[in-house]
PDB file of C-alpha atoms in Angstrom:
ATOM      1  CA  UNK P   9     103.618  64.209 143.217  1.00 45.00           C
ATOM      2  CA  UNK P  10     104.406  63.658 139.610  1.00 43.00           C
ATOM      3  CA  UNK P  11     104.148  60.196 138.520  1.00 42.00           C
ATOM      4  CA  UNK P  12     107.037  60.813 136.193  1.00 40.00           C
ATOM      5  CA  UNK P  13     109.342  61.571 139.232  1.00 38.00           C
ATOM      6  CA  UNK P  14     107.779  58.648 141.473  1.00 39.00           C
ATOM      7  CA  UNK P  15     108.090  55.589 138.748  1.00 38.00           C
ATOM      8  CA  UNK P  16     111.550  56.840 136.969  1.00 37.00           C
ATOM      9  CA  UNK P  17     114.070  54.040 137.702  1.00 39.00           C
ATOM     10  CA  UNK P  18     114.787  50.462 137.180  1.00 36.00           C
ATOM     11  CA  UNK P  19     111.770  47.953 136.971  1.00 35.00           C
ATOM     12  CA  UNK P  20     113.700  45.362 138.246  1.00 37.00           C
ATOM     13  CA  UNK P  21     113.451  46.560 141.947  1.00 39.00           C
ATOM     14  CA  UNK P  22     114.919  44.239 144.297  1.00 38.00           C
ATOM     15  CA  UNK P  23     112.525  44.694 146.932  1.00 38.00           C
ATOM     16  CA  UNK P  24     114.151  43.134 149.742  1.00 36.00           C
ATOM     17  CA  UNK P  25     117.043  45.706 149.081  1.00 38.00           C
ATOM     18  CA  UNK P  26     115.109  48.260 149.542  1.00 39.00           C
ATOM     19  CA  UNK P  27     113.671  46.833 153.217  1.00 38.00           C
ATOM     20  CA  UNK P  28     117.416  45.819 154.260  1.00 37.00           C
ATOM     21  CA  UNK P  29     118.457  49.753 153.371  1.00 38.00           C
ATOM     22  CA  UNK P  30     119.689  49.080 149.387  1.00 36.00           C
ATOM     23  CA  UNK P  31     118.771  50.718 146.344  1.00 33.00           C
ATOM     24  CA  UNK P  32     117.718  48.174 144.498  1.00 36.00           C
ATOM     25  CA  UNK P  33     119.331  50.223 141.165  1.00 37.00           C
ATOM     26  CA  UNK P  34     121.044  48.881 138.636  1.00 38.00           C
ATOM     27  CA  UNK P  35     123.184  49.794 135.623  1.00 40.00           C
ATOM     28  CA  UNK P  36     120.857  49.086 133.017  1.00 45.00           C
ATOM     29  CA  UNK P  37     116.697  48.239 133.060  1.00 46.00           C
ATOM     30  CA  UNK P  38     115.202  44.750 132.618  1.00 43.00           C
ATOM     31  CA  UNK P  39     115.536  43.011 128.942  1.00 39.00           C
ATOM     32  CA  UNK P  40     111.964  43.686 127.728  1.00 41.00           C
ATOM     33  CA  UNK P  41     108.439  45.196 128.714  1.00 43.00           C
ATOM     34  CA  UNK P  42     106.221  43.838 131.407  1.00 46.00           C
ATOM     35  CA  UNK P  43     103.062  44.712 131.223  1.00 45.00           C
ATOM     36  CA  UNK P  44     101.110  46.381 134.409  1.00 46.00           C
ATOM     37  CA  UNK P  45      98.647  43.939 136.055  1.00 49.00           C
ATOM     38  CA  UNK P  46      95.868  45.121 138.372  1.00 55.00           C
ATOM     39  CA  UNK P  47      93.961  43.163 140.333  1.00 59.00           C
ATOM     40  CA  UNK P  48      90.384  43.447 141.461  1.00 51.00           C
ATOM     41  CA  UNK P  49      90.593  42.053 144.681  1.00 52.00           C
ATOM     42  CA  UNK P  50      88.110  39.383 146.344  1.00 49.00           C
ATOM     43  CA  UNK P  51      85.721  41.545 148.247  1.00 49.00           C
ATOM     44  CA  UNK P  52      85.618  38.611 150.628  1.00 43.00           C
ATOM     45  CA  UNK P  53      86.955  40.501 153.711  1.00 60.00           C
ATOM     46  CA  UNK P  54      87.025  44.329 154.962  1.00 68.00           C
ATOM     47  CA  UNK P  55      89.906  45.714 156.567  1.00 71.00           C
ATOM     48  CA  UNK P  56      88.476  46.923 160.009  1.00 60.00           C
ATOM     49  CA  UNK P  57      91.975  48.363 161.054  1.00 57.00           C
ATOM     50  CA  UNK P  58      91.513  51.963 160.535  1.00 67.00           C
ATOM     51  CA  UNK P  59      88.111  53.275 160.502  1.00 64.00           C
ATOM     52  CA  UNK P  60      87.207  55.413 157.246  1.00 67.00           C
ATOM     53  CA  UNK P  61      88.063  59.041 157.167  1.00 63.00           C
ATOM     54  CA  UNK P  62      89.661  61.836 154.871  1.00 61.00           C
ATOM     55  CA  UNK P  63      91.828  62.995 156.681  1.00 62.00           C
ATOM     56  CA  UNK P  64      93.958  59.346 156.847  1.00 77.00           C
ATOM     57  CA  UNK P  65      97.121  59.960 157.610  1.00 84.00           C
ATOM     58  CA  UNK P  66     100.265  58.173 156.348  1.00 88.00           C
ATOM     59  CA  UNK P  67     100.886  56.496 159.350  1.00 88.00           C
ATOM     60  CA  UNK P  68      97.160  54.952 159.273  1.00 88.00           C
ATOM     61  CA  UNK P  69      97.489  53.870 155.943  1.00 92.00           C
ATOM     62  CA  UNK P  70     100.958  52.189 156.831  1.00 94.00           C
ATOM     63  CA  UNK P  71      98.986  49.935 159.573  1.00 92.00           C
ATOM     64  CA  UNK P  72      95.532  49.945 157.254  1.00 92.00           C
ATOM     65  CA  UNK P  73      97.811  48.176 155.034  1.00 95.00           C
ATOM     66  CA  UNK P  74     100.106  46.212 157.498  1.00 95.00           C
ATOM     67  CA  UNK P  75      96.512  44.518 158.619  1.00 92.00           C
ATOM     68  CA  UNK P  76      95.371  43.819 155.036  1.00 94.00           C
ATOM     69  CA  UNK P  77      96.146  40.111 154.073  1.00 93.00           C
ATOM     70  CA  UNK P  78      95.777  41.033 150.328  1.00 94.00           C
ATOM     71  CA  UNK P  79      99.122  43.584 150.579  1.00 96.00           C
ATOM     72  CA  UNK P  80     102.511  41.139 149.773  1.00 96.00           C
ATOM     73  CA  UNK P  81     105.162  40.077 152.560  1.00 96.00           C
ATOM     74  CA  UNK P  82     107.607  42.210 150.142  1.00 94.00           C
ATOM     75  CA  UNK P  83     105.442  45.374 150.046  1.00 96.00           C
ATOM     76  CA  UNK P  84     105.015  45.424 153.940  1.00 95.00           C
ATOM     77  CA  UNK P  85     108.962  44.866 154.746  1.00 93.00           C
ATOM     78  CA  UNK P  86     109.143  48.289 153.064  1.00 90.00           C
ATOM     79  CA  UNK P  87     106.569  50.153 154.951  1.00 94.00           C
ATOM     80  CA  UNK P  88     109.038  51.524 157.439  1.00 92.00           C
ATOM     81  CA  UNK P  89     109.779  55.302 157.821  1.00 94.00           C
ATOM     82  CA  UNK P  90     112.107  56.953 156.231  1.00 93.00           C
ATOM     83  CA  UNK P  91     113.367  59.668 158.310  1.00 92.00           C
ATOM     84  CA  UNK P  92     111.532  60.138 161.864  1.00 91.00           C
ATOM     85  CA  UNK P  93     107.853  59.680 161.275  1.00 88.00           C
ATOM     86  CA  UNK P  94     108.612  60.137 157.802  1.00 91.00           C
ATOM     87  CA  UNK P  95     106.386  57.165 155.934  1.00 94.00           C
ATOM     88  CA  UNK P  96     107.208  55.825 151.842  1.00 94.00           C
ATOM     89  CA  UNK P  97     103.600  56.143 150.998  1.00 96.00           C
ATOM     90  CA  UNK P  98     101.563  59.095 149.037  1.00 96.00           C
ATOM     91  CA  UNK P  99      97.724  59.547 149.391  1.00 95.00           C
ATOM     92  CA  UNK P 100      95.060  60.540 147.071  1.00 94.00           C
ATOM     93  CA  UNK P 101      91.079  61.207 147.898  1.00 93.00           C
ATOM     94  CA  UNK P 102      88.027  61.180 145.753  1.00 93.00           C
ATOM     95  CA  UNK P 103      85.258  59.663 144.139  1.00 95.00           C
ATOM     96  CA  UNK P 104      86.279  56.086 142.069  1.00 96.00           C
ATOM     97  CA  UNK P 105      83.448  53.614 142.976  1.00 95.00           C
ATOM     98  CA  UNK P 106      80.243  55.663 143.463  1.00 94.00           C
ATOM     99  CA  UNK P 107      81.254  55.191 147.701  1.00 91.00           C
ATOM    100  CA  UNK P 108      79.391  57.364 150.017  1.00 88.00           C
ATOM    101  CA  UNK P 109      82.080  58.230 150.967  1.00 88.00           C
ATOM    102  CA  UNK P 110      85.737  58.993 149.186  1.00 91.00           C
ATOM    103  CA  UNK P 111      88.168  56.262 147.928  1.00 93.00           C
ATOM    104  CA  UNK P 112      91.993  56.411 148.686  1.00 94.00           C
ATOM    105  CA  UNK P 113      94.724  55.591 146.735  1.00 96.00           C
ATOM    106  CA  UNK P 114      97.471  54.631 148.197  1.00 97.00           C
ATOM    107  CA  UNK P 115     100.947  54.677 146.558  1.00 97.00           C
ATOM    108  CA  UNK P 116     103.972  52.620 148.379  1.00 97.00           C
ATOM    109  CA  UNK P 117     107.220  54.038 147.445  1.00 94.00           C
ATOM    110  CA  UNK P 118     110.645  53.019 147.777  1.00 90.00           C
ATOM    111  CA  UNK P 119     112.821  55.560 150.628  1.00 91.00           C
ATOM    112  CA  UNK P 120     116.006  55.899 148.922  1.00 86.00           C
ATOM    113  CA  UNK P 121     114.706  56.379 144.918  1.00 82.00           C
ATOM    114  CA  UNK P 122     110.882  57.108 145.500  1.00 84.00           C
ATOM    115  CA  UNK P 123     109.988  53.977 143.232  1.00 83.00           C
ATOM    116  CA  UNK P 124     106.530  52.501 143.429  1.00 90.00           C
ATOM    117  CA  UNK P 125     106.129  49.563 144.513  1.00 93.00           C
ATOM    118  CA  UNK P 126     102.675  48.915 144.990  1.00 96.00           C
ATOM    119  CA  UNK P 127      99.572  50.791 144.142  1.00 97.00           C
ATOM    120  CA  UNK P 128      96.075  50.391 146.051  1.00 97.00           C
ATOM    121  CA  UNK P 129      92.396  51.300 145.879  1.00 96.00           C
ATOM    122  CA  UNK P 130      90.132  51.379 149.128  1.00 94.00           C
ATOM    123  CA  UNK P 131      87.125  51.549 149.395  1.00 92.00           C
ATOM    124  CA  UNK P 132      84.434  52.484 152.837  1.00 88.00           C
ATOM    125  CA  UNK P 133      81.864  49.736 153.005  1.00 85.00           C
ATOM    126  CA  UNK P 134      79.355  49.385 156.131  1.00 81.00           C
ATOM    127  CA  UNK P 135      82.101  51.623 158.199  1.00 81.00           C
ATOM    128  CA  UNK P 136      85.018  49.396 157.269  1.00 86.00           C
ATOM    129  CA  UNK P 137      87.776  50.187 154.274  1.00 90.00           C
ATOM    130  CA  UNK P 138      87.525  47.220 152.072  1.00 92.00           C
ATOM    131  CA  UNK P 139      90.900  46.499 148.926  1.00 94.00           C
ATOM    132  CA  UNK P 140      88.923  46.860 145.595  1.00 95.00           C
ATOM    133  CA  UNK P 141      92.443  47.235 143.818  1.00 96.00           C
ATOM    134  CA  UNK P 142      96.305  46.782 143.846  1.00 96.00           C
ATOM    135  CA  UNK P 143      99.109  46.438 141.302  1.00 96.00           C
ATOM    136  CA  UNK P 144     102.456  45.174 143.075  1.00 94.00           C
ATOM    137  CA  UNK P 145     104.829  45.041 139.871  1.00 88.00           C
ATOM    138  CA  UNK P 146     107.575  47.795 140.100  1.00 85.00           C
ATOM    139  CA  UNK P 147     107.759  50.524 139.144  1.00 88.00           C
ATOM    140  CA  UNK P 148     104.141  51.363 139.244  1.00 93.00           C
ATOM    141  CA  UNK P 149     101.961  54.457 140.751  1.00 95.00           C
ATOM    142  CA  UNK P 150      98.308  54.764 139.971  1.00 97.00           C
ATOM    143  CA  UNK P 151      96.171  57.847 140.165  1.00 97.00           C
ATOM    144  CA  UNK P 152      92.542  59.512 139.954  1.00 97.00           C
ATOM    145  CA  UNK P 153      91.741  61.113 137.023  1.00 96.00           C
ATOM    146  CA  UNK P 154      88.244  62.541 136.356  1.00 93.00           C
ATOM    147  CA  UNK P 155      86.483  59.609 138.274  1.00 94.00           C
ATOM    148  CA  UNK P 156      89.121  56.754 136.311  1.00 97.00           C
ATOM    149  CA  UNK P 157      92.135  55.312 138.131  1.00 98.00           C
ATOM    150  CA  UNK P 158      94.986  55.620 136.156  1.00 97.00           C
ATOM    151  CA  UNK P 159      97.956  53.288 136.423  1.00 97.00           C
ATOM    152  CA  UNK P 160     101.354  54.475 134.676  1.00 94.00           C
ATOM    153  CA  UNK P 161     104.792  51.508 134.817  1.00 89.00           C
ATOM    154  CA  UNK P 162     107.787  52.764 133.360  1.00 80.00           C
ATOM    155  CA  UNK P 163     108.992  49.901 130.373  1.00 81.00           C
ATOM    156  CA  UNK P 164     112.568  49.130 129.968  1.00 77.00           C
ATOM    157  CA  UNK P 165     113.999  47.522 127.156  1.00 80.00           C
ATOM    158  CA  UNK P 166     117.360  45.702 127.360  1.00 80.00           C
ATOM    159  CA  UNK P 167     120.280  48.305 127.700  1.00 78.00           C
ATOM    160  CA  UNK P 168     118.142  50.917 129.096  1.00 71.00           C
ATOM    161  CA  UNK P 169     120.003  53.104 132.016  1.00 66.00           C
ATOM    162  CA  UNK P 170     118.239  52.863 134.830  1.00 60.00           C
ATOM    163  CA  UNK P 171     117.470  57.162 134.335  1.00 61.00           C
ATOM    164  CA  UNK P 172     116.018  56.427 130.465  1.00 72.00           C
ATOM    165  CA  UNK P 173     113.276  53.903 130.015  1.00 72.00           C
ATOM    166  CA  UNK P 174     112.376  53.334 126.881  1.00 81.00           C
ATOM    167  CA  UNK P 175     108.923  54.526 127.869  1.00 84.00           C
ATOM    168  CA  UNK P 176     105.769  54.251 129.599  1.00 87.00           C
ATOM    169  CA  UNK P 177     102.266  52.229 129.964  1.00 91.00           C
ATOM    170  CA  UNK P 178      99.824  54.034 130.850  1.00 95.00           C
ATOM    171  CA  UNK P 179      96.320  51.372 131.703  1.00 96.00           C
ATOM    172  CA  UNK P 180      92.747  53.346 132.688  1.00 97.00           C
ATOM    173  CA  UNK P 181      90.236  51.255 135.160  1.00 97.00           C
ATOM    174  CA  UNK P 182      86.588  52.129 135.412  1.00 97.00           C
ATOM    175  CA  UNK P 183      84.617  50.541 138.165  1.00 97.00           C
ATOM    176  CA  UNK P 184      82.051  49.129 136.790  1.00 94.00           C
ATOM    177  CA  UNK P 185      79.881  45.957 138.207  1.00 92.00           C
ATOM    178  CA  UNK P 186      81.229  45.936 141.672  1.00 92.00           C
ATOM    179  CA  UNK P 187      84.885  45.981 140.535  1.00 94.00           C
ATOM    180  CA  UNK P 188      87.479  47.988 138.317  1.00 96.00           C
ATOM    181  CA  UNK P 189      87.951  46.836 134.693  1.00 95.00           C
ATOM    182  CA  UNK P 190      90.571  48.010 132.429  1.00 95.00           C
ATOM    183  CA  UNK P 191      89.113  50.555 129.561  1.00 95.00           C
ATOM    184  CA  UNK P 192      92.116  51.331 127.427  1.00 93.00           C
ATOM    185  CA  UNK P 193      95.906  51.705 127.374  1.00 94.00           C
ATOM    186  CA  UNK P 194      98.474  53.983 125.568  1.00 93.00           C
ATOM    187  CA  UNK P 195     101.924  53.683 125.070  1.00 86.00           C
ATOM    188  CA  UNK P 196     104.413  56.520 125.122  1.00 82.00           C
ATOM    189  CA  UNK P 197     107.824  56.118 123.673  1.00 83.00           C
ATOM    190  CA  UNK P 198     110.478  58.182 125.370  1.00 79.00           C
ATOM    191  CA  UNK P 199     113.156  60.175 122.377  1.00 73.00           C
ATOM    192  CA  UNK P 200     116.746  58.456 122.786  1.00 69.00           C
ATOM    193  CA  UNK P 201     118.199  61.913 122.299  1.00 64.00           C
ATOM    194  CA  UNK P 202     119.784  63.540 124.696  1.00 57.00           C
ATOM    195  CA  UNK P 203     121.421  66.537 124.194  1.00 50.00           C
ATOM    196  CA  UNK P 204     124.971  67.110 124.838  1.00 48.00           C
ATOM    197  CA  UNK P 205     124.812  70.678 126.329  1.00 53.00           C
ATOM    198  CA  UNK P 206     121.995  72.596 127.610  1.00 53.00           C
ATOM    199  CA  UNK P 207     119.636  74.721 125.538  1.00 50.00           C
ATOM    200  CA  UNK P 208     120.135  78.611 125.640  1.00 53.00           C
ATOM    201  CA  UNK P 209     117.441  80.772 125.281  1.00 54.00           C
ATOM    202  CA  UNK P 210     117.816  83.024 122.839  1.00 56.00           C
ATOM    203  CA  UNK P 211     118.401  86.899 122.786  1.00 62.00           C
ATOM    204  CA  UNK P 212     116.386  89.274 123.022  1.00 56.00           C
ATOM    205  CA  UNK P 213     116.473  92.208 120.830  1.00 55.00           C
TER     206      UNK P 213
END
């Protein structure tokens, strides 16, 4: 799923719109830039829910994170499905910690405009899956890249449609010493122009 498409509306979420059926959109983005926070989570207590495996599906990771007292009260009013079975949440496996096993991302999404709303790492420890990682500021979607987590948030600057941030944060974590620490951020700037009518490729001759 391409982050671009899964973070690319209004950071200003309401999130209790979105459980009560809303969009949560609005005419123009928040008045200035927020910056993504991650959290290494207190590795006080696994999450003995759903035992570790690869092939988790989305409905396990809907009650892996239903039983995790870490994941907000706002986050969990949205994990409801969609349509039939249908759950708002994307999965990713693969090696982020050193596990014996693979982490999972897990991406929460809104239904109705497929905004993130939270972002989570887990991790297997002693046959349990334990939170090593969440960012719960909208919108926000982390993924792996090369053995780094990667967590993208769309910036809006006052005035901004709700279809044009201004741009994008993009934050890399290494795990490192029992816990992910941030290595280095970029900022991409998004071109105001927009062109009137579409571009026509040329003839051939």
């Amino acid at each position: 799923m391409s982050t671009a498409v899964a973070v690319l509306t209004a950071l200003s979420l309401s999130l209790s719109a979105c459980a009560t059926g809303g969009t949560g959109a609005r005419d123009e983005g928040p008045a200035h830039e927020e910056p993504v926070a991650g959290n290494a989570v207190s590795p006080a207590a696994p999450v003995s829910a759903v035992p570790p495996s690869r092939s988790l599906t989305r409905a396990t990771a809907v009650k892996l994170l239903l039983a995790d007292p870490q994941v907000s009260a706002a986050v969990k009013r949205v994990l409801k499905p969609c349509v039939g079975d249908e759950y708002p949440v994307d999965l990713s496996y693969g090696d982020l910690t050193g596990a014996t096993a693979d982490d999972v991302v897990v991406n929460v999404v809104t239904c109705t405009d497929v905004v993130g709303i939270g972002s989570y790492v887990y991790r297997e420890e002693a046959g349990s899956y334990r939170n090593v990682f969440q960012a719960e500021e909208p919108p926000v979607y982390a993924e792996m890249d090369r053995g780094d987590l990667v967590v993208t948030k769309q910036v809006y600057e006052k005035g901004d449609p709700v279809s044009s941030p201004s741009g994008e944060n993009v934050i890399t974590y290494r795990w490192a010493a029992g816990r992910f620490t941030e290595e280095f951020r970029t900022r991409n700037d998004y071109s105001a122009v927009v062109g009137a009518e579409p571009t026509v490729a040329p003839e051939s001759n």
